[in-house]
Amino acid sequence: GAGVSQTPSNKVTEKGKYVELRCDPISGHTALYWYRQSLGQGPEFLIYFQGTGAADDSGLPNDRFFAVRPEGSVSTLKIQRTERGDSAVYLCASSLKAGQNYNEQFFGPGTRLTVL
Amino acid sequence: KNQVEQSPQSLIILEGKNCTLQCNYTVSPFSNLRWYKQDTGRGPVSLTIMTFSENTKSNGRYTATLDADTKQSSLHITASQLSDSASYICVVSDPAGTALIFGKGTTLSVSS
């Protein structure tokens, strides 16, 4: 497809389990971003990649969260020992290049994570 | 404290009417200010992007204004349609132009 895709669309897991969320950016976009959106809130920045490297991971809440983008395209957000407070919609976005004034970010539909 | 505040929190209008949504921000300096539309269960879609030197930008029936001195922005929607029902989010980009700082959004409901 032409847009950003995310899988799965919904994920239900139990407290303490490990989950992986996948993002396929728009082809040719070098920058990829992860955001978390809790109910009734705007998205909050987690991490962004420029190519394969994490250029800014200051938004990751703690060391249970980490993300990879080994080949500079698909990215996986990994959450260890999930907690109920991790329940949210995780949004991925991509842009042609980071650090430019008009770097339009295109968002995927999100993955809704529910931790029971 | 949220660096981007929006009002009202929610709004109900009749189809065909106009409305204006407000955004106040404290992020300084900033690279640009954006308005996004987010339909339920979907990711945000960009409506307008303005740098600090621009004070108005239109996209069809959507017109955004920016006053960088008072750190205020507004989004005006004319001749509203049922499909305009969504959350409208004001977003300020950090000085590096990478991370986006989102407001909580205004939920707009357009009824017939």
mmCIF file of N, CA and C in Angstrom, chain B residues 54-109:
data_model
loop_
_atom_site.group_PDB
_atom_site.id
_atom_site.type_symbol
_atom_site.label_atom_id
_atom_site.label_comp_id
_atom_site.label_asym_id
_atom_site.label_seq_id
_atom_site.Cartn_x
_atom_site.Cartn_y
_atom_site.Cartn_z
ATOM 1 N N GLU B 54 4.602 32.758 9.154
ATOM 2 C CA GLU B 54 3.336 32.765 8.427
ATOM 3 C C GLU B 54 2.200 33.048 9.398
ATOM 4 N N ASN B 55 1.194 33.782 8.979
ATOM 5 C CA ASN B 55 0.095 34.030 9.905
ATOM 6 C C ASN B 55 -1.241 33.497 9.412
ATOM 7 N N THR B 56 -1.304 32.936 8.228
ATOM 8 C CA THR B 56 -2.527 32.285 7.790
ATOM 9 C C THR B 56 -2.209 31.252 6.718
ATOM 10 N N LYS B 57 -2.969 30.183 6.735
ATOM 11 C CA LYS B 57 -2.789 29.123 5.738
ATOM 12 C C LYS B 57 -4.130 28.438 5.543
ATOM 13 N N SER B 58 -4.533 28.261 4.297
ATOM 14 C CA SER B 58 -5.824 27.654 3.998
ATOM 15 C C SER B 58 -5.652 26.316 3.294
ATOM 16 N N ASN B 59 -6.615 25.447 3.546
ATOM 17 C CA ASN B 59 -6.680 24.153 2.879
ATOM 18 C C ASN B 59 -8.167 23.860 2.679
ATOM 19 N N GLY B 60 -8.682 24.283 1.526
ATOM 20 C CA GLY B 60 -10.109 24.100 1.271
ATOM 21 C C GLY B 60 -10.947 24.884 2.262
ATOM 22 N N ARG B 61 -11.825 24.196 2.977
ATOM 23 C CA ARG B 61 -12.700 24.862 3.937
ATOM 24 C C ARG B 61 -12.010 25.098 5.281
ATOM 25 N N TYR B 62 -10.780 24.703 5.407
ATOM 26 C CA TYR B 62 -10.021 24.886 6.648
ATOM 27 C C TYR B 62 -9.068 26.075 6.501
ATOM 28 N N THR B 63 -9.109 27.009 7.451
ATOM 29 C CA THR B 63 -8.177 28.127 7.466
ATOM 30 C C THR B 63 -7.553 28.224 8.847
ATOM 31 N N ALA B 64 -6.239 28.156 8.894
ATOM 32 C CA ALA B 64 -5.520 28.277 10.161
ATOM 33 C C ALA B 64 -4.858 29.640 10.247
ATOM 34 N N THR B 65 -4.843 30.194 11.452
ATOM 35 C CA THR B 65 -4.134 31.452 11.697
ATOM 36 C C THR B 65 -3.113 31.236 12.792
ATOM 37 N N LEU B 66 -2.086 32.054 12.779
ATOM 38 C CA LEU B 66 -1.031 31.958 13.785
ATOM 39 C C LEU B 66 -0.581 33.351 14.194
ATOM 40 N N ASP B 67 -0.563 33.595 15.494
ATOM 41 C CA ASP B 67 -0.001 34.821 16.054
ATOM 42 C C ASP B 67 1.173 34.405 16.940
ATOM 43 N N ALA B 68 2.372 34.504 16.395
ATOM 44 C CA ALA B 68 3.557 34.039 17.118
ATOM 45 C C ALA B 68 3.874 34.935 18.321
ATOM 46 N N ASP B 69 3.395 36.172 18.307
ATOM 47 C CA ASP B 69 3.650 37.074 19.437
ATOM 48 C C ASP B 69 2.854 36.654 20.666
ATOM 49 N N THR B 70 1.586 36.323 20.456
ATOM 50 C CA THR B 70 0.744 35.905 21.583
ATOM 51 C C THR B 70 0.730 34.393 21.756
ATOM 52 N N LYS B 71 1.403 33.680 20.871
ATOM 53 C CA LYS B 71 1.480 32.217 20.910
ATOM 54 C C LYS B 71 0.083 31.606 20.856
ATOM 55 N N GLN B 72 -0.679 32.062 19.869
ATOM 56 C CA GLN B 72 -2.025 31.540 19.683
ATOM 57 C C GLN B 72 -2.241 31.157 18.228
ATOM 58 N N SER B 73 -3.058 30.125 18.035
ATOM 59 C CA SER B 73 -3.447 29.723 16.690
ATOM 60 C C SER B 73 -4.921 29.368 16.717
ATOM 61 N N SER B 74 -5.548 29.472 15.564
ATOM 62 C CA SER B 74 -6.941 29.067 15.458
ATOM 63 C C SER B 74 -7.140 28.290 14.164
ATOM 64 N N LEU B 75 -8.139 27.440 14.173
ATOM 65 C CA LEU B 75 -8.539 26.717 12.970
ATOM 66 C C LEU B 75 -10.006 27.020 12.727
ATOM 67 N N HIS B 76 -10.290 27.622 11.582
ATOM 68 C CA HIS B 76 -11.654 27.989 11.225
ATOM 69 C C HIS B 76 -12.164 27.020 10.165
ATOM 70 N N ILE B 77 -13.327 26.454 10.407
ATOM 71 C CA ILE B 77 -13.937 25.536 9.456
ATOM 72 C C ILE B 77 -15.213 26.193 8.939
ATOM 73 N N THR B 78 -15.305 26.342 7.641
ATOM 74 C CA THR B 78 -16.491 26.967 7.058
ATOM 75 C C THR B 78 -17.409 25.908 6.448
ATOM 76 N N ALA B 79 -18.697 26.228 6.463
ATOM 77 C CA ALA B 79 -19.710 25.368 5.837
ATOM 78 C C ALA B 79 -19.492 23.909 6.226
ATOM 79 N N SER B 80 -19.567 23.632 7.516
ATOM 80 C CA SER B 80 -19.226 22.311 8.030
ATOM 81 C C SER B 80 -20.062 21.209 7.382
ATOM 82 N N GLN B 81 -19.435 20.039 7.289
ATOM 83 C CA GLN B 81 -20.078 18.851 6.727
ATOM 84 C C GLN B 81 -20.043 17.742 7.783
ATOM 85 N N LEU B 82 -20.922 16.764 7.593
ATOM 86 C CA LEU B 82 -20.974 15.648 8.550
ATOM 87 C C LEU B 82 -19.608 14.972 8.669
ATOM 88 N N SER B 83 -18.881 14.920 7.572
ATOM 89 C CA SER B 83 -17.573 14.256 7.554
ATOM 90 C C SER B 83 -16.501 15.042 8.313
ATOM 91 N N ASP B 84 -16.824 16.257 8.716
ATOM 92 C CA ASP B 84 -15.878 17.032 9.525
ATOM 93 C C ASP B 84 -15.855 16.551 10.978
ATOM 94 N N SER B 85 -16.796 15.705 11.361
ATOM 95 C CA SER B 85 -16.825 15.175 12.728
ATOM 96 C C SER B 85 -15.549 14.378 12.983
ATOM 97 N N ALA B 86 -14.760 14.851 13.940
ATOM 98 C CA ALA B 86 -13.445 14.244 14.201
ATOM 99 C C ALA B 86 -12.814 14.997 15.365
ATOM 100 N N SER B 87 -11.613 14.569 15.731
ATOM 101 C CA SER B 87 -10.819 15.318 16.699
ATOM 102 C C SER B 87 -9.822 16.166 15.929
ATOM 103 N N TYR B 88 -9.691 17.429 16.300
ATOM 104 C CA TYR B 88 -8.769 18.341 15.640
ATOM 105 C C TYR B 88 -7.663 18.687 16.627
ATOM 106 N N ILE B 89 -6.448 18.373 16.223
ATOM 107 C CA ILE B 89 -5.326 18.457 17.142
ATOM 108 C C ILE B 89 -4.340 19.520 16.667
ATOM 109 N N CYS B 90 -3.976 20.389 17.583
ATOM 110 C CA CYS B 90 -2.956 21.415 17.339
ATOM 111 C C CYS B 90 -1.601 20.825 17.734
ATOM 112 N N VAL B 91 -0.605 20.993 16.894
ATOM 113 C CA VAL B 91 0.686 20.351 17.110
ATOM 114 C C VAL B 91 1.810 21.354 16.862
ATOM 115 N N VAL B 92 2.760 21.407 17.773
ATOM 116 C CA VAL B 92 3.906 22.290 17.608
ATOM 117 C C VAL B 92 5.154 21.430 17.452
ATOM 118 N N SER B 93 5.945 21.747 16.464
ATOM 119 C CA SER B 93 7.169 20.993 16.223
ATOM 120 C C SER B 93 8.319 21.585 17.017
ATOM 121 N N ASP B 94 9.164 20.739 17.606
ATOM 122 C CA ASP B 94 10.313 21.240 18.361
ATOM 123 C C ASP B 94 11.280 21.955 17.419
ATOM 124 N N PRO B 95 12.210 22.721 17.948
ATOM 125 C CA PRO B 95 13.098 23.519 17.100
ATOM 126 C C PRO B 95 13.852 22.711 16.057
ATOM 127 N N ALA B 96 14.114 21.448 16.352
ATOM 128 C CA ALA B 96 14.827 20.617 15.382
ATOM 129 C C ALA B 96 13.906 20.150 14.267
ATOM 130 N N GLY B 97 12.609 20.373 14.447
ATOM 131 C CA GLY B 97 11.663 19.959 13.422
ATOM 132 C C GLY B 97 11.409 18.477 13.384
ATOM 133 N N THR B 98 11.684 17.790 14.476
ATOM 134 C CA THR B 98 11.507 16.346 14.485
ATOM 135 C C THR B 98 10.345 15.939 15.377
ATOM 136 N N ALA B 99 10.519 16.008 16.680
ATOM 137 C CA ALA B 99 9.449 15.573 17.581
ATOM 138 C C ALA B 99 8.280 16.544 17.539
ATOM 139 N N LEU B 100 7.076 16.016 17.535
ATOM 140 C CA LEU B 100 5.860 16.826 17.537
ATOM 141 C C LEU B 100 5.260 16.820 18.938
ATOM 142 N N ILE B 101 4.814 17.987 19.378
ATOM 143 C CA ILE B 101 4.181 18.137 20.686
ATOM 144 C C ILE B 101 2.704 18.393 20.440
ATOM 145 N N PHE B 102 1.874 17.444 20.860
ATOM 146 C CA PHE B 102 0.460 17.469 20.538
ATOM 147 C C PHE B 102 -0.370 18.069 21.655
ATOM 148 N N GLY B 103 -1.420 18.804 21.274
ATOM 149 C CA GLY B 103 -2.461 19.151 22.232
ATOM 150 C C GLY B 103 -3.385 17.955 22.410
ATOM 151 N N LYS B 104 -4.362 18.106 23.323
ATOM 152 C CA LYS B 104 -5.288 17.003 23.575
ATOM 153 C C LYS B 104 -6.375 16.918 22.514
ATOM 154 N N GLY B 105 -6.528 17.979 21.743
ATOM 155 C CA GLY B 105 -7.513 17.951 20.683
ATOM 156 C C GLY B 105 -8.862 18.531 21.072
ATOM 157 N N THR B 106 -9.602 18.965 20.072
ATOM 158 C CA THR B 106 -11.005 19.378 20.222
ATOM 159 C C THR B 106 -11.842 18.379 19.452
ATOM 160 N N THR B 107 -12.822 17.784 20.124
ATOM 161 C CA THR B 107 -13.707 16.832 19.453
ATOM 162 C C THR B 107 -14.882 17.595 18.864
ATOM 163 N N LEU B 108 -14.982 17.571 17.552
ATOM 164 C CA LEU B 108 -16.052 18.271 16.841
ATOM 165 C C LEU B 108 -17.094 17.266 16.366
ATOM 166 N N SER B 109 -18.338 17.552 16.661
ATOM 167 C CA SER B 109 -19.448 16.733 16.167
ATOM 168 C C SER B 109 -20.343 17.622 15.316
#
